[in-house]
């Protein structure tokens, strides 16, 4: 009797496992439809018009759309601008969020809780609400249409400060006290005591920040006016406004894949490390 009940439970568990896997595969297929369609459409000949019932495969495949899209807009310059802006933001953010997280986790000062609450309130303010004051500030500083103008508003991060504070609070206090007794200065405490166990949180924040600012659209579109500072997202908008483009979906999808391609490939290669960083940092 016990053996029969055990076999039934094992069968139910196996059935639930199969159903879960099936649902996961269906969701993955559903999620991938836009990407797969864009990939297929980008290899259709530009002269092969799409119509109802004929939006997928064509009679021939060509890479001409990628070559033409690359020649119509300076995507190479857009790539350089995007990489410089993302790295600039990431480098400054790594310093500011670590220092801010250290201050909130290590020191005690009057009004600390209120100051931290004020920092967290920034996460609740919509980005669009800050566009006008940020634009006025950038114009006043004389930085309009520069890469620095795209990066400056993101040099501080309330989310990163919160994440690093939580990671630093998890460091055993005995370890910190041992460092203080050994004569460590504040920056030695950060480098040798707080940072080593907090690397997964820092990597998770760095990955999410890089992806966010690679795809950032509205602010770069407002603050740039020429190709010398325009990143990929704003460049793609400029590309769609060219008179040669019209409604050529194959050309538009090829340009879109040129923009998202590197980030998508990097994610596919490092997806295991990407997910592990978030899991180890406690983010889901």
mmCIF file of C-alpha atoms in Angstrom:
data_model
loop_
_atom_site.group_PDB
_atom_site.id
_atom_site.type_symbol
_atom_site.label_atom_id
_atom_site.label_comp_id
_atom_site.label_asym_id
_atom_site.label_seq_id
_atom_site.Cartn_x
_atom_site.Cartn_y
_atom_site.Cartn_z
ATOM 1 C CA UNK A 1 0.000 0.000 0.000
ATOM 2 C CA UNK A 2 2.814 2.389 0.974
ATOM 3 C CA UNK A 3 4.675 1.509 -2.226
ATOM 4 C CA UNK A 4 1.579 2.275 -4.326
ATOM 5 C CA UNK A 5 1.135 5.715 -2.703
ATOM 6 C CA UNK A 6 4.815 6.470 -3.205
ATOM 7 C CA UNK A 7 4.644 5.541 -6.907
ATOM 8 C CA UNK A 8 1.539 7.710 -7.366
ATOM 9 C CA UNK A 9 3.273 10.712 -5.777
ATOM 10 C CA UNK A 10 6.324 10.166 -7.949
ATOM 11 C CA UNK A 11 4.151 10.026 -11.077
ATOM 12 C CA UNK A 12 2.318 13.228 -10.097
ATOM 13 C CA UNK A 13 5.614 14.961 -9.424
ATOM 14 C CA UNK A 14 6.938 13.876 -12.813
ATOM 15 C CA UNK A 15 3.730 15.048 -14.537
ATOM 16 C CA UNK A 16 3.964 18.453 -12.808
ATOM 17 C CA UNK A 17 7.598 18.697 -13.907
ATOM 18 C CA UNK A 18 6.654 18.006 -17.533
ATOM 19 C CA UNK A 19 3.774 20.507 -17.448
ATOM 20 C CA UNK A 20 6.084 23.182 -15.997
ATOM 21 C CA UNK A 21 8.672 22.556 -18.697
ATOM 22 C CA UNK A 22 6.007 22.660 -21.411
ATOM 23 C CA UNK A 23 4.667 26.004 -20.147
ATOM 24 C CA UNK A 24 8.207 27.388 -19.981
ATOM 25 C CA UNK A 25 8.858 26.341 -23.601
ATOM 26 C CA UNK A 26 5.570 27.888 -24.759
ATOM 27 C CA UNK A 27 6.343 31.159 -22.976
ATOM 28 C CA UNK A 28 9.860 31.202 -24.450
ATOM 29 C CA UNK A 29 8.459 30.686 -27.955
ATOM 30 C CA UNK A 30 5.874 33.426 -27.407
ATOM 31 C CA UNK A 31 8.544 35.820 -26.125
ATOM 32 C CA UNK A 32 10.882 35.088 -29.023
ATOM 33 C CA UNK A 33 8.317 35.699 -31.803
ATOM 34 C CA UNK A 34 9.154 39.450 -32.269
ATOM 35 C CA UNK A 35 12.910 38.777 -32.360
ATOM 36 C CA UNK A 36 12.532 35.839 -34.760
ATOM 37 C CA UNK A 37 10.233 37.866 -37.001
ATOM 38 C CA UNK A 38 12.656 40.800 -37.057
ATOM 39 C CA UNK A 39 15.520 38.444 -37.917
ATOM 40 C CA UNK A 40 13.609 36.806 -40.765
ATOM 41 C CA UNK A 41 12.258 40.119 -42.091
ATOM 42 C CA UNK A 42 15.753 41.652 -42.100
ATOM 43 C CA UNK A 43 16.936 39.022 -44.597
ATOM 44 C CA UNK A 44 14.026 39.529 -47.013
ATOM 45 C CA UNK A 45 14.826 41.501 -50.166
ATOM 46 C CA UNK A 46 13.822 45.166 -49.809
ATOM 47 C CA UNK A 47 11.850 44.916 -53.053
ATOM 48 C CA UNK A 48 9.812 41.995 -51.671
ATOM 49 C CA UNK A 49 6.798 43.816 -50.216
ATOM 50 C CA UNK A 50 5.059 42.320 -47.192
ATOM 51 C CA UNK A 51 1.351 41.709 -47.349
ATOM 52 C CA UNK A 52 -1.278 39.920 -45.308
ATOM 53 C CA UNK A 53 -0.315 36.254 -44.955
ATOM 54 C CA UNK A 54 3.156 36.913 -46.354
ATOM 55 C CA UNK A 55 5.158 38.401 -43.479
ATOM 56 C CA UNK A 56 7.567 35.579 -42.740
ATOM 57 C CA UNK A 57 9.750 33.729 -45.228
ATOM 58 C CA UNK A 58 10.506 34.915 -48.728
ATOM 59 C CA UNK A 59 11.666 33.106 -51.846
ATOM 60 C CA UNK A 60 15.221 34.414 -51.381
ATOM 61 C CA UNK A 61 17.520 35.566 -48.572
ATOM 62 C CA UNK A 62 19.882 38.530 -48.715
ATOM 63 C CA UNK A 63 22.141 40.499 -46.371
ATOM 64 C CA UNK A 64 21.806 43.614 -48.514
ATOM 65 C CA UNK A 65 19.536 45.300 -45.936
ATOM 66 C CA UNK A 66 22.311 45.294 -43.321
ATOM 67 C CA UNK A 67 24.842 46.759 -45.766
ATOM 68 C CA UNK A 68 22.423 49.451 -46.933
ATOM 69 C CA UNK A 69 21.333 50.350 -43.377
ATOM 70 C CA UNK A 70 24.980 50.661 -42.337
ATOM 71 C CA UNK A 71 25.717 52.926 -45.308
ATOM 72 C CA UNK A 72 22.698 55.203 -44.793
ATOM 73 C CA UNK A 73 23.526 56.158 -41.194
ATOM 74 C CA UNK A 74 26.820 56.476 -39.233
ATOM 75 C CA UNK A 75 26.165 53.472 -36.991
ATOM 76 C CA UNK A 76 29.887 53.175 -36.286
ATOM 77 C CA UNK A 77 29.865 56.653 -34.697
ATOM 78 C CA UNK A 78 26.656 55.772 -32.834
ATOM 79 C CA UNK A 79 28.359 52.673 -31.422
ATOM 80 C CA UNK A 80 31.359 54.687 -30.246
ATOM 81 C CA UNK A 81 29.110 57.288 -28.602
ATOM 82 C CA UNK A 82 27.010 54.613 -26.873
ATOM 83 C CA UNK A 83 30.001 52.667 -25.556
ATOM 84 C CA UNK A 84 31.695 55.837 -24.256
ATOM 85 C CA UNK A 85 28.526 57.047 -22.530
ATOM 86 C CA UNK A 86 27.778 53.651 -20.955
ATOM 87 C CA UNK A 87 31.356 53.193 -19.715
ATOM 88 C CA UNK A 88 31.503 56.774 -18.421
ATOM 89 C CA UNK A 89 28.274 56.340 -16.443
ATOM 90 C CA UNK A 90 29.337 52.927 -15.170
ATOM 91 C CA UNK A 91 32.764 54.115 -14.003
ATOM 92 C CA UNK A 92 31.378 57.086 -12.054
ATOM 93 C CA UNK A 93 28.440 55.106 -10.658
ATOM 94 C CA UNK A 94 30.738 52.408 -9.306
ATOM 95 C CA UNK A 95 32.515 55.035 -7.221
ATOM 96 C CA UNK A 96 29.467 56.985 -6.069
ATOM 97 C CA UNK A 97 27.255 54.020 -5.111
ATOM 98 C CA UNK A 98 30.079 52.280 -3.234
ATOM 99 C CA UNK A 99 30.943 55.443 -1.268
ATOM 100 C CA UNK A 100 27.286 56.258 -0.559
ATOM 101 C CA UNK A 101 26.502 52.656 0.427
ATOM 102 C CA UNK A 102 29.552 52.633 2.713
ATOM 103 C CA UNK A 103 28.522 55.894 4.390
ATOM 104 C CA UNK A 104 24.985 54.651 5.091
ATOM 105 C CA UNK A 105 26.136 51.226 6.281
ATOM 106 C CA UNK A 106 29.226 52.167 8.307
ATOM 107 C CA UNK A 107 28.747 55.598 9.843
ATOM 108 C CA UNK A 108 26.254 56.911 12.355
ATOM 109 C CA UNK A 109 25.265 60.575 11.994
ATOM 110 C CA UNK A 110 22.249 62.728 12.880
ATOM 111 C CA UNK A 111 19.405 62.484 10.376
ATOM 112 C CA UNK A 112 20.881 59.395 8.709
ATOM 113 C CA UNK A 113 17.502 57.668 8.293
ATOM 114 C CA UNK A 114 15.904 60.798 6.815
ATOM 115 C CA UNK A 115 18.763 61.336 4.390
ATOM 116 C CA UNK A 116 18.526 57.708 3.265
ATOM 117 C CA UNK A 117 14.751 58.046 2.867
ATOM 118 C CA UNK A 118 15.334 61.158 0.748
ATOM 119 C CA UNK A 119 17.708 59.161 -1.471
ATOM 120 C CA UNK A 120 15.148 56.372 -1.875
ATOM 121 C CA UNK A 121 12.450 58.891 -2.813
ATOM 122 C CA UNK A 122 14.388 59.559 -6.020
ATOM 123 C CA UNK A 123 13.405 56.097 -7.255
ATOM 124 C CA UNK A 124 9.734 57.107 -7.065
ATOM 125 C CA UNK A 125 10.127 60.221 -9.239
ATOM 126 C CA UNK A 126 9.331 59.503 -12.918
ATOM 127 C CA UNK A 127 12.257 60.209 -15.219
ATOM 128 C CA UNK A 128 10.030 62.258 -17.506
ATOM 129 C CA UNK A 129 9.304 64.691 -14.632
ATOM 130 C CA UNK A 130 13.006 65.615 -14.485
ATOM 131 C CA UNK A 131 13.515 66.201 -18.204
ATOM 132 C CA UNK A 132 12.778 69.939 -18.168
ATOM 133 C CA UNK A 133 14.977 70.899 -15.149
ATOM 134 C CA UNK A 134 17.781 68.604 -16.367
ATOM 135 C CA UNK A 135 17.611 70.147 -19.836
ATOM 136 C CA UNK A 136 17.763 73.677 -18.387
ATOM 137 C CA UNK A 137 20.750 72.722 -16.232
ATOM 138 C CA UNK A 138 22.630 71.184 -19.151
ATOM 139 C CA UNK A 139 22.009 74.283 -21.303
ATOM 140 C CA UNK A 140 23.201 76.494 -18.442
ATOM 141 C CA UNK A 141 26.387 74.422 -18.170
ATOM 142 C CA UNK A 142 26.957 74.729 -21.921
ATOM 143 C CA UNK A 143 27.051 70.957 -22.437
ATOM 144 C CA UNK A 144 24.162 70.596 -24.885
ATOM 145 C CA UNK A 145 24.789 68.037 -27.639
ATOM 146 C CA UNK A 146 27.732 66.348 -25.905
ATOM 147 C CA UNK A 147 28.301 62.833 -24.579
ATOM 148 C CA UNK A 148 28.879 64.256 -21.099
ATOM 149 C CA UNK A 149 25.401 65.801 -21.179
ATOM 150 C CA UNK A 150 23.868 62.345 -21.713
ATOM 151 C CA UNK A 151 25.832 60.850 -18.839
ATOM 152 C CA UNK A 152 25.731 63.533 -16.103
ATOM 153 C CA UNK A 153 22.152 62.943 -14.823
ATOM 154 C CA UNK A 154 23.009 59.292 -14.151
ATOM 155 C CA UNK A 155 26.256 59.718 -12.227
ATOM 156 C CA UNK A 156 24.383 59.020 -8.995
ATOM 157 C CA UNK A 157 22.007 56.089 -8.523
ATOM 158 C CA UNK A 158 19.511 55.716 -5.682
ATOM 159 C CA UNK A 159 18.992 52.061 -6.609
ATOM 160 C CA UNK A 160 22.725 51.365 -6.576
ATOM 161 C CA UNK A 161 23.124 53.156 -3.230
ATOM 162 C CA UNK A 162 20.345 51.069 -1.726
ATOM 163 C CA UNK A 163 21.779 47.848 -3.175
ATOM 164 C CA UNK A 164 25.312 48.470 -1.899
ATOM 165 C CA UNK A 165 24.079 49.592 1.529
ATOM 166 C CA UNK A 166 22.182 46.331 1.917
ATOM 167 C CA UNK A 167 25.196 44.330 0.746
ATOM 168 C CA UNK A 168 27.532 46.163 3.157
ATOM 169 C CA UNK A 169 25.124 45.634 6.073
ATOM 170 C CA UNK A 170 25.440 41.872 5.518
ATOM 171 C CA UNK A 171 29.197 42.029 6.160
ATOM 172 C CA UNK A 172 29.839 40.672 9.700
ATOM 173 C CA UNK A 173 30.454 43.521 12.162
ATOM 174 C CA UNK A 174 33.213 41.498 13.828
ATOM 175 C CA UNK A 175 35.141 41.523 10.565
ATOM 176 C CA UNK A 176 34.792 45.317 10.333
ATOM 177 C CA UNK A 177 35.882 45.765 13.959
ATOM 178 C CA UNK A 178 38.907 43.556 13.318
ATOM 179 C CA UNK A 179 39.869 45.787 10.399
ATOM 180 C CA UNK A 180 39.503 48.916 12.534
ATOM 181 C CA UNK A 181 41.644 47.400 15.314
ATOM 182 C CA UNK A 182 44.309 46.545 12.725
ATOM 183 C CA UNK A 183 44.454 50.213 11.798
ATOM 184 C CA UNK A 184 42.625 50.178 8.450
ATOM 185 C CA UNK A 185 41.620 53.585 7.114
ATOM 186 C CA UNK A 186 38.128 54.093 5.655
ATOM 187 C CA UNK A 187 39.202 53.328 2.086
ATOM 188 C CA UNK A 188 41.107 50.215 3.239
ATOM 189 C CA UNK A 189 37.948 49.033 4.987
ATOM 190 C CA UNK A 190 36.029 49.435 1.704
ATOM 191 C CA UNK A 191 38.638 47.652 -0.422
ATOM 192 C CA UNK A 192 39.583 44.845 1.981
ATOM 193 C CA UNK A 193 36.511 44.277 4.153
ATOM 194 C CA UNK A 194 33.295 45.537 2.566
ATOM 195 C CA UNK A 195 33.855 45.056 -1.163
ATOM 196 C CA UNK A 196 35.082 41.417 -1.480
ATOM 197 C CA UNK A 197 31.836 39.802 -0.185
ATOM 198 C CA UNK A 198 29.731 42.427 -2.012
ATOM 199 C CA UNK A 199 31.108 41.840 -5.523
ATOM 200 C CA UNK A 200 27.979 39.902 -6.743
ATOM 201 C CA UNK A 201 25.767 42.867 -5.803
ATOM 202 C CA UNK A 202 28.139 45.290 -7.549
ATOM 203 C CA UNK A 203 28.268 43.109 -10.687
ATOM 204 C CA UNK A 204 24.465 42.795 -10.735
ATOM 205 C CA UNK A 205 24.099 46.560 -10.484
ATOM 206 C CA UNK A 206 26.727 47.105 -13.199
ATOM 207 C CA UNK A 207 24.962 44.751 -15.607
ATOM 208 C CA UNK A 208 21.543 46.280 -15.046
ATOM 209 C CA UNK A 209 22.983 49.795 -15.347
ATOM 210 C CA UNK A 210 24.809 49.014 -18.603
ATOM 211 C CA UNK A 211 21.689 47.478 -20.164
ATOM 212 C CA UNK A 212 19.507 50.357 -19.016
ATOM 213 C CA UNK A 213 21.781 53.064 -20.403
ATOM 214 C CA UNK A 214 22.464 51.167 -23.650
ATOM 215 C CA UNK A 215 18.695 51.197 -24.278
ATOM 216 C CA UNK A 216 18.042 54.681 -22.848
ATOM 217 C CA UNK A 217 16.051 56.599 -25.429
ATOM 218 C CA UNK A 218 14.182 59.725 -24.325
ATOM 219 C CA UNK A 219 16.951 61.743 -22.632
ATOM 220 C CA UNK A 220 19.578 61.200 -25.405
ATOM 221 C CA UNK A 221 16.945 62.084 -27.997
ATOM 222 C CA UNK A 222 16.279 65.428 -26.262
ATOM 223 C CA UNK A 223 19.825 66.405 -25.366
ATOM 224 C CA UNK A 224 21.584 65.541 -28.666
ATOM 225 C CA UNK A 225 21.311 67.289 -31.980
ATOM 226 C CA UNK A 226 24.106 65.857 -34.119
ATOM 227 C CA UNK A 227 25.736 62.537 -34.986
ATOM 228 C CA UNK A 228 28.922 63.426 -33.078
ATOM 229 C CA UNK A 229 27.169 62.742 -29.762
ATOM 230 C CA UNK A 230 24.058 60.764 -30.752
ATOM 231 C CA UNK A 231 23.907 57.215 -29.284
ATOM 232 C CA UNK A 232 22.392 54.176 -31.004
ATOM 233 C CA UNK A 233 18.816 54.601 -29.791
ATOM 234 C CA UNK A 234 18.606 58.236 -30.889
ATOM 235 C CA UNK A 235 20.477 57.331 -34.086
ATOM 236 C CA UNK A 236 17.868 54.702 -34.907
ATOM 237 C CA UNK A 237 15.154 57.362 -34.654
ATOM 238 C CA UNK A 238 17.161 59.601 -36.990
ATOM 239 C CA UNK A 239 17.546 56.621 -39.332
ATOM 240 C CA UNK A 240 13.762 56.042 -39.529
ATOM 241 C CA UNK A 241 13.284 59.693 -40.513
ATOM 242 C CA UNK A 242 15.489 59.429 -43.603
ATOM 243 C CA UNK A 243 13.620 59.910 -46.870
ATOM 244 C CA UNK A 244 15.156 56.748 -48.349
ATOM 245 C CA UNK A 245 13.606 54.497 -45.702
ATOM 246 C CA UNK A 246 9.843 54.935 -46.093
ATOM 247 C CA UNK A 247 7.966 51.804 -45.019
ATOM 248 C CA UNK A 248 10.699 49.300 -45.883
ATOM 249 C CA UNK A 249 10.287 46.891 -42.979
ATOM 250 C CA UNK A 250 13.216 44.743 -44.011
ATOM 251 C CA UNK A 251 15.524 47.774 -43.830
ATOM 252 C CA UNK A 252 14.057 48.938 -40.506
ATOM 253 C CA UNK A 253 14.385 45.519 -38.893
ATOM 254 C CA UNK A 254 17.990 45.241 -40.136
ATOM 255 C CA UNK A 255 18.821 48.626 -38.531
ATOM 256 C CA UNK A 256 17.060 47.593 -35.314
ATOM 257 C CA UNK A 257 19.072 44.380 -35.110
ATOM 258 C CA UNK A 258 22.280 46.336 -35.720
ATOM 259 C CA UNK A 259 21.403 48.382 -32.626
ATOM 260 C CA UNK A 260 20.359 45.563 -30.293
ATOM 261 C CA UNK A 261 22.557 42.810 -31.748
ATOM 262 C CA UNK A 262 25.736 43.229 -29.632
ATOM 263 C CA UNK A 263 23.833 43.496 -26.362
ATOM 264 C CA UNK A 264 21.689 40.483 -27.272
ATOM 265 C CA UNK A 265 24.721 38.350 -28.184
ATOM 266 C CA UNK A 266 26.571 39.360 -25.000
ATOM 267 C CA UNK A 267 23.527 38.397 -22.945
ATOM 268 C CA UNK A 268 23.288 34.990 -24.652
ATOM 269 C CA UNK A 269 26.981 34.304 -23.986
ATOM 270 C CA UNK A 270 27.008 35.465 -20.366
ATOM 271 C CA UNK A 271 23.409 34.696 -19.386
ATOM 272 C CA UNK A 272 24.448 32.174 -16.726
ATOM 273 C CA UNK A 273 26.791 34.658 -15.022
ATOM 274 C CA UNK A 274 24.172 37.381 -15.438
ATOM 275 C CA UNK A 275 21.482 35.372 -13.623
ATOM 276 C CA UNK A 276 23.909 34.132 -10.963
ATOM 277 C CA UNK A 277 24.959 37.698 -10.155
ATOM 278 C CA UNK A 278 21.356 38.680 -9.522
ATOM 279 C CA UNK A 279 20.676 35.559 -7.463
ATOM 280 C CA UNK A 280 23.761 36.069 -5.293
ATOM 281 C CA UNK A 281 22.876 39.728 -4.764
ATOM 282 C CA UNK A 282 19.362 38.799 -3.604
ATOM 283 C CA UNK A 283 17.658 40.461 -6.598
ATOM 284 C CA UNK A 284 14.952 38.599 -8.539
#
